[in-house]
């Protein structure tokens, strides 16, 4: 993990062979809300800065819908592609951005996993889609979990915690502490259940709500409720 600076903006970066993963921050006021002119302009700036043919994203609806990127904006929360120089990404401001990389088949995925998507097992379903459509094997898949509201800060209802803890997949894992839910632990449980090795799971360990090291948007804890970060991945043509 490293910090990449682009003009006055800072990104958290991972690079593996020809795969580039970037999690934006709120540094410099960088906002990727795609429902605003500012957000659309910033997406175009990213496209130019990284010499990308296109940037794919979805109209996020807190679902378990997974799509192969075809250039269209659909209602859903996970995108997959094996095309080079075409970034795919998700917008977040507390929800969990998850990037999946199959280093063997050269397949990438970007997932928006809020509590609804996590509860609907969207990460599990994206891995299944990679396996069924692209022939990915669990041993070749790596997962990267970006900044999100952590179990330290994510207060939810008792009923929601009970809904999560009642699932078999979390039966042997402590995913809550009093009234706080740890979405990251839930997502890691989904990844582990699909046979992905522990060493292949990389976390930024950054909470959008309480982190002092980075400037971040938090829907729960920021004055700017419209601010969005963009987490994206692309296969570089080298």
mmCIF file of C-alpha atoms in Angstrom:
data_model
loop_
_atom_site.group_PDB
_atom_site.id
_atom_site.type_symbol
_atom_site.label_atom_id
_atom_site.label_comp_id
_atom_site.label_asym_id
_atom_site.label_seq_id
_atom_site.Cartn_x
_atom_site.Cartn_y
_atom_site.Cartn_z
ATOM 1 C CA UNK A 1 0.000 0.000 0.000
ATOM 2 C CA UNK A 2 1.291 3.446 -0.919
ATOM 3 C CA UNK A 3 0.026 6.991 -1.325
ATOM 4 C CA UNK A 4 -0.178 8.419 -4.820
ATOM 5 C CA UNK A 5 -0.546 12.174 -5.277
ATOM 6 C CA UNK A 6 -2.261 13.586 -8.346
ATOM 7 C CA UNK A 7 -2.220 17.398 -8.306
ATOM 8 C CA UNK A 8 -3.489 18.160 -4.773
ATOM 9 C CA UNK A 9 -5.367 14.889 -4.494
ATOM 10 C CA UNK A 10 -4.269 11.769 -2.636
ATOM 11 C CA UNK A 11 -5.078 8.166 -3.482
ATOM 12 C CA UNK A 12 -4.342 4.958 -1.604
ATOM 13 C CA UNK A 13 -2.728 2.664 -4.144
ATOM 14 C CA UNK A 14 -1.987 -1.024 -4.631
ATOM 15 C CA UNK A 15 -0.211 -2.338 -7.715
ATOM 16 C CA UNK A 16 0.204 -5.993 -8.656
ATOM 17 C CA UNK A 17 1.854 -6.708 -11.996
ATOM 18 C CA UNK A 18 -0.359 -4.890 -14.512
ATOM 19 C CA UNK A 19 -3.270 -4.377 -12.097
ATOM 20 C CA UNK A 20 -3.692 -0.917 -10.538
ATOM 21 C CA UNK A 21 -6.032 -0.331 -7.582
ATOM 22 C CA UNK A 22 -6.804 3.163 -6.302
ATOM 23 C CA UNK A 23 -8.962 4.302 -3.391
ATOM 24 C CA UNK A 24 -9.584 8.049 -3.512
ATOM 25 C CA UNK A 25 -9.670 10.255 -0.419
ATOM 26 C CA UNK A 26 -11.307 13.610 0.276
ATOM 27 C CA UNK A 27 -7.932 15.358 0.158
ATOM 28 C CA UNK A 28 -8.179 18.633 -1.743
ATOM 29 C CA UNK A 29 -11.969 18.352 -1.671
ATOM 30 C CA UNK A 30 -11.950 15.679 -4.385
ATOM 31 C CA UNK A 31 -15.559 14.566 -4.800
ATOM 32 C CA UNK A 32 -16.784 11.819 -7.117
ATOM 33 C CA UNK A 33 -20.533 12.104 -6.550
ATOM 34 C CA UNK A 34 -21.711 11.023 -9.997
ATOM 35 C CA UNK A 35 -25.033 12.817 -9.521
ATOM 36 C CA UNK A 36 -23.237 16.165 -9.664
ATOM 37 C CA UNK A 37 -21.390 17.978 -12.447
ATOM 38 C CA UNK A 38 -18.336 18.132 -10.189
ATOM 39 C CA UNK A 39 -18.300 14.368 -9.785
ATOM 40 C CA UNK A 40 -18.635 13.699 -13.511
ATOM 41 C CA UNK A 41 -15.854 16.164 -14.303
ATOM 42 C CA UNK A 42 -13.570 14.465 -11.776
ATOM 43 C CA UNK A 43 -14.282 11.072 -13.329
ATOM 44 C CA UNK A 44 -13.205 12.477 -16.691
ATOM 45 C CA UNK A 45 -10.036 13.825 -15.091
ATOM 46 C CA UNK A 46 -9.227 10.345 -13.803
ATOM 47 C CA UNK A 47 -9.841 8.889 -17.242
ATOM 48 C CA UNK A 48 -7.370 11.347 -18.760
ATOM 49 C CA UNK A 49 -4.762 11.133 -15.992
ATOM 50 C CA UNK A 50 -4.505 7.344 -16.202
ATOM 51 C CA UNK A 51 -4.933 7.059 -19.991
ATOM 52 C CA UNK A 52 -8.071 4.972 -19.675
ATOM 53 C CA UNK A 53 -10.425 4.091 -22.508
ATOM 54 C CA UNK A 54 -13.410 4.268 -20.186
ATOM 55 C CA UNK A 55 -14.531 4.279 -16.557
ATOM 56 C CA UNK A 56 -17.339 1.947 -15.604
ATOM 57 C CA UNK A 57 -19.665 2.434 -12.669
ATOM 58 C CA UNK A 58 -23.222 1.648 -11.663
ATOM 59 C CA UNK A 59 -26.263 3.399 -10.313
ATOM 60 C CA UNK A 60 -25.748 1.897 -6.860
ATOM 61 C CA UNK A 61 -28.914 0.639 -5.180
ATOM 62 C CA UNK A 62 -27.628 -1.367 -2.168
ATOM 63 C CA UNK A 63 -28.356 -4.672 -3.884
ATOM 64 C CA UNK A 64 -26.664 -7.984 -4.656
ATOM 65 C CA UNK A 65 -26.736 -7.371 -8.427
ATOM 66 C CA UNK A 66 -23.491 -8.167 -10.261
ATOM 67 C CA UNK A 67 -22.782 -7.194 -13.881
ATOM 68 C CA UNK A 68 -20.104 -7.674 -16.494
ATOM 69 C CA UNK A 69 -19.048 -4.210 -17.632
ATOM 70 C CA UNK A 70 -20.410 -3.443 -21.112
ATOM 71 C CA UNK A 71 -20.170 0.338 -21.111
ATOM 72 C CA UNK A 72 -23.696 0.956 -19.833
ATOM 73 C CA UNK A 73 -24.731 2.369 -16.460
ATOM 74 C CA UNK A 74 -27.065 -0.142 -14.817
ATOM 75 C CA UNK A 75 -28.757 -0.462 -11.440
ATOM 76 C CA UNK A 76 -26.518 -2.667 -9.314
ATOM 77 C CA UNK A 77 -23.539 -2.806 -6.987
ATOM 78 C CA UNK A 78 -20.749 -4.918 -8.495
ATOM 79 C CA UNK A 79 -18.909 -4.816 -11.820
ATOM 80 C CA UNK A 80 -16.531 -7.314 -13.418
ATOM 81 C CA UNK A 81 -14.293 -7.030 -16.473
ATOM 82 C CA UNK A 82 -11.280 -8.597 -18.140
ATOM 83 C CA UNK A 83 -10.752 -5.739 -20.599
ATOM 84 C CA UNK A 84 -7.555 -3.717 -20.433
ATOM 85 C CA UNK A 85 -7.439 0.045 -19.837
ATOM 86 C CA UNK A 86 -11.081 0.096 -18.735
ATOM 87 C CA UNK A 87 -11.454 1.036 -15.099
ATOM 88 C CA UNK A 88 -14.387 -0.131 -13.008
ATOM 89 C CA UNK A 89 -15.221 1.381 -9.653
ATOM 90 C CA UNK A 90 -17.692 2.135 -6.880
ATOM 91 C CA UNK A 91 -18.666 5.239 -4.920
ATOM 92 C CA UNK A 92 -18.642 5.224 -1.113
ATOM 93 C CA UNK A 93 -18.843 7.451 1.945
ATOM 94 C CA UNK A 94 -19.006 4.788 4.713
ATOM 95 C CA UNK A 95 -20.005 1.637 2.817
ATOM 96 C CA UNK A 96 -17.286 -0.886 2.055
ATOM 97 C CA UNK A 97 -15.448 -0.802 -1.288
ATOM 98 C CA UNK A 98 -14.074 -4.222 -2.209
ATOM 99 C CA UNK A 99 -11.782 -4.901 -5.153
ATOM 100 C CA UNK A 100 -11.190 -8.454 -6.390
ATOM 101 C CA UNK A 101 -8.304 -9.436 -8.651
ATOM 102 C CA UNK A 102 -7.710 -12.744 -10.415
ATOM 103 C CA UNK A 103 -4.030 -12.444 -11.254
ATOM 104 C CA UNK A 104 -4.050 -15.571 -13.417
ATOM 105 C CA UNK A 105 -7.084 -14.972 -15.628
ATOM 106 C CA UNK A 106 -6.631 -11.196 -15.473
ATOM 107 C CA UNK A 107 -10.139 -10.532 -14.225
ATOM 108 C CA UNK A 108 -11.063 -7.660 -11.911
ATOM 109 C CA UNK A 109 -14.158 -6.705 -9.929
ATOM 110 C CA UNK A 110 -15.322 -3.658 -7.982
ATOM 111 C CA UNK A 111 -17.985 -4.076 -5.294
ATOM 112 C CA UNK A 112 -20.073 -1.633 -3.247
ATOM 113 C CA UNK A 113 -20.992 -3.470 -0.043
ATOM 114 C CA UNK A 114 -23.078 -1.513 2.456
ATOM 115 C CA UNK A 115 -25.026 -3.324 5.146
ATOM 116 C CA UNK A 116 -27.736 -4.351 2.692
ATOM 117 C CA UNK A 117 -25.288 -5.670 0.117
ATOM 118 C CA UNK A 118 -23.230 -7.384 2.793
ATOM 119 C CA UNK A 119 -26.364 -8.963 4.241
ATOM 120 C CA UNK A 120 -27.281 -10.160 0.734
ATOM 121 C CA UNK A 121 -23.781 -11.686 0.318
ATOM 122 C CA UNK A 122 -22.817 -9.537 -2.666
ATOM 123 C CA UNK A 123 -19.099 -10.285 -2.251
ATOM 124 C CA UNK A 124 -19.764 -14.035 -2.287
ATOM 125 C CA UNK A 125 -21.941 -13.654 -5.375
ATOM 126 C CA UNK A 126 -19.313 -11.618 -7.203
ATOM 127 C CA UNK A 127 -16.691 -14.293 -6.551
ATOM 128 C CA UNK A 128 -19.126 -16.919 -7.846
ATOM 129 C CA UNK A 129 -19.692 -14.845 -11.000
ATOM 130 C CA UNK A 130 -15.936 -14.597 -11.584
ATOM 131 C CA UNK A 131 -15.638 -18.357 -11.229
ATOM 132 C CA UNK A 132 -18.625 -19.242 -13.410
ATOM 133 C CA UNK A 133 -18.149 -16.684 -16.191
ATOM 134 C CA UNK A 134 -14.385 -16.201 -16.319
ATOM 135 C CA UNK A 135 -13.060 -19.483 -14.949
ATOM 136 C CA UNK A 136 -11.410 -17.889 -11.930
ATOM 137 C CA UNK A 137 -10.012 -20.154 -9.229
ATOM 138 C CA UNK A 138 -10.124 -19.193 -5.549
ATOM 139 C CA UNK A 139 -6.375 -19.717 -5.170
ATOM 140 C CA UNK A 140 -5.732 -16.978 -7.757
ATOM 141 C CA UNK A 141 -8.099 -14.345 -6.354
ATOM 142 C CA UNK A 142 -6.951 -11.514 -4.094
ATOM 143 C CA UNK A 143 -9.255 -9.107 -2.256
ATOM 144 C CA UNK A 144 -8.582 -5.479 -1.317
ATOM 145 C CA UNK A 145 -10.839 -3.757 1.202
ATOM 146 C CA UNK A 146 -10.775 0.034 1.133
ATOM 147 C CA UNK A 147 -11.681 2.739 3.676
ATOM 148 C CA UNK A 148 -15.123 2.364 5.234
ATOM 149 C CA UNK A 149 -16.867 2.899 8.543
ATOM 150 C CA UNK A 150 -15.314 0.398 10.924
ATOM 151 C CA UNK A 151 -16.629 -1.804 13.674
ATOM 152 C CA UNK A 152 -15.300 0.879 16.013
ATOM 153 C CA UNK A 153 -17.960 3.353 14.873
ATOM 154 C CA UNK A 154 -20.778 1.643 12.973
ATOM 155 C CA UNK A 155 -23.727 1.757 15.361
ATOM 156 C CA UNK A 156 -26.819 -0.096 14.185
ATOM 157 C CA UNK A 157 -30.018 -1.468 15.663
ATOM 158 C CA UNK A 158 -30.142 -4.563 17.824
ATOM 159 C CA UNK A 159 -32.471 -6.105 15.254
ATOM 160 C CA UNK A 160 -29.944 -5.671 12.446
ATOM 161 C CA UNK A 161 -27.148 -7.225 14.491
ATOM 162 C CA UNK A 162 -29.420 -10.180 15.246
ATOM 163 C CA UNK A 163 -30.202 -10.532 11.538
ATOM 164 C CA UNK A 164 -26.498 -10.788 10.740
ATOM 165 C CA UNK A 165 -25.488 -13.010 13.651
ATOM 166 C CA UNK A 166 -28.262 -15.485 12.831
ATOM 167 C CA UNK A 167 -26.548 -16.402 9.548
ATOM 168 C CA UNK A 168 -24.533 -19.618 9.543
ATOM 169 C CA UNK A 169 -21.625 -17.987 7.717
ATOM 170 C CA UNK A 170 -20.957 -15.783 10.778
ATOM 171 C CA UNK A 171 -21.675 -18.409 13.445
ATOM 172 C CA UNK A 172 -18.062 -18.719 14.615
ATOM 173 C CA UNK A 173 -17.064 -15.078 14.180
ATOM 174 C CA UNK A 174 -17.554 -12.104 16.486
ATOM 175 C CA UNK A 175 -18.960 -9.551 14.038
ATOM 176 C CA UNK A 176 -20.425 -7.128 16.576
ATOM 177 C CA UNK A 177 -19.534 -5.366 19.790
ATOM 178 C CA UNK A 178 -22.568 -4.204 21.735
ATOM 179 C CA UNK A 179 -24.476 -2.064 19.208
ATOM 180 C CA UNK A 180 -21.679 -1.824 16.632
ATOM 181 C CA UNK A 181 -21.471 -4.018 13.540
ATOM 182 C CA UNK A 182 -18.186 -4.902 11.815
ATOM 183 C CA UNK A 183 -18.942 -5.147 8.093
ATOM 184 C CA UNK A 184 -15.306 -5.892 7.290
ATOM 185 C CA UNK A 185 -15.375 -9.077 9.367
ATOM 186 C CA UNK A 186 -18.576 -10.109 7.600
ATOM 187 C CA UNK A 187 -17.006 -9.541 4.202
ATOM 188 C CA UNK A 188 -13.818 -11.389 5.123
ATOM 189 C CA UNK A 189 -15.989 -14.305 6.267
ATOM 190 C CA UNK A 190 -17.640 -14.352 2.843
ATOM 191 C CA UNK A 191 -14.255 -14.275 1.124
ATOM 192 C CA UNK A 192 -12.859 -17.041 3.325
ATOM 193 C CA UNK A 193 -15.931 -19.190 2.731
ATOM 194 C CA UNK A 194 -15.155 -19.106 -0.991
ATOM 195 C CA UNK A 195 -11.714 -20.571 -0.375
ATOM 196 C CA UNK A 196 -9.637 -17.439 -0.861
ATOM 197 C CA UNK A 197 -6.449 -17.587 1.157
ATOM 198 C CA UNK A 198 -6.030 -15.341 4.186
ATOM 199 C CA UNK A 199 -2.742 -14.023 2.790
ATOM 200 C CA UNK A 200 -4.616 -12.857 -0.305
ATOM 201 C CA UNK A 201 -6.843 -10.475 1.642
ATOM 202 C CA UNK A 202 -5.443 -6.958 1.977
ATOM 203 C CA UNK A 203 -7.076 -4.338 4.179
ATOM 204 C CA UNK A 204 -6.388 -0.617 4.411
ATOM 205 C CA UNK A 205 -7.518 -0.590 8.064
ATOM 206 C CA UNK A 206 -8.924 2.922 7.678
ATOM 207 C CA UNK A 207 -12.228 4.015 9.230
ATOM 208 C CA UNK A 208 -14.043 6.775 7.354
ATOM 209 C CA UNK A 209 -15.685 7.974 10.556
ATOM 210 C CA UNK A 210 -12.755 8.298 12.971
ATOM 211 C CA UNK A 211 -9.512 8.202 10.969
ATOM 212 C CA UNK A 212 -7.268 11.203 11.667
ATOM 213 C CA UNK A 213 -4.542 10.230 9.206
ATOM 214 C CA UNK A 214 -6.600 10.701 6.036
ATOM 215 C CA UNK A 215 -9.223 13.165 4.855
ATOM 216 C CA UNK A 216 -12.261 11.048 4.028
ATOM 217 C CA UNK A 217 -15.961 11.408 3.357
ATOM 218 C CA UNK A 218 -18.277 9.833 5.906
ATOM 219 C CA UNK A 219 -22.029 10.015 5.423
ATOM 220 C CA UNK A 220 -22.460 9.662 9.167
ATOM 221 C CA UNK A 221 -19.644 11.926 10.308
ATOM 222 C CA UNK A 222 -19.003 14.541 7.586
ATOM 223 C CA UNK A 223 -20.632 17.920 7.155
ATOM 224 C CA UNK A 224 -20.662 17.272 3.406
ATOM 225 C CA UNK A 225 -23.299 14.552 3.056
ATOM 226 C CA UNK A 226 -22.933 14.658 -0.746
ATOM 227 C CA UNK A 227 -19.204 13.859 -0.811
ATOM 228 C CA UNK A 228 -18.225 10.523 -2.346
ATOM 229 C CA UNK A 229 -14.945 8.684 -2.761
ATOM 230 C CA UNK A 230 -14.236 6.480 -5.772
ATOM 231 C CA UNK A 231 -12.521 3.113 -5.481
ATOM 232 C CA UNK A 232 -11.436 1.721 -8.826
ATOM 233 C CA UNK A 233 -9.265 -0.863 -10.513
ATOM 234 C CA UNK A 234 -7.948 -1.364 -14.018
ATOM 235 C CA UNK A 235 -5.766 -3.703 -16.032
ATOM 236 C CA UNK A 236 -2.877 -1.769 -17.477
ATOM 237 C CA UNK A 237 -1.869 -2.581 -21.038
ATOM 238 C CA UNK A 238 1.875 -3.172 -20.756
#
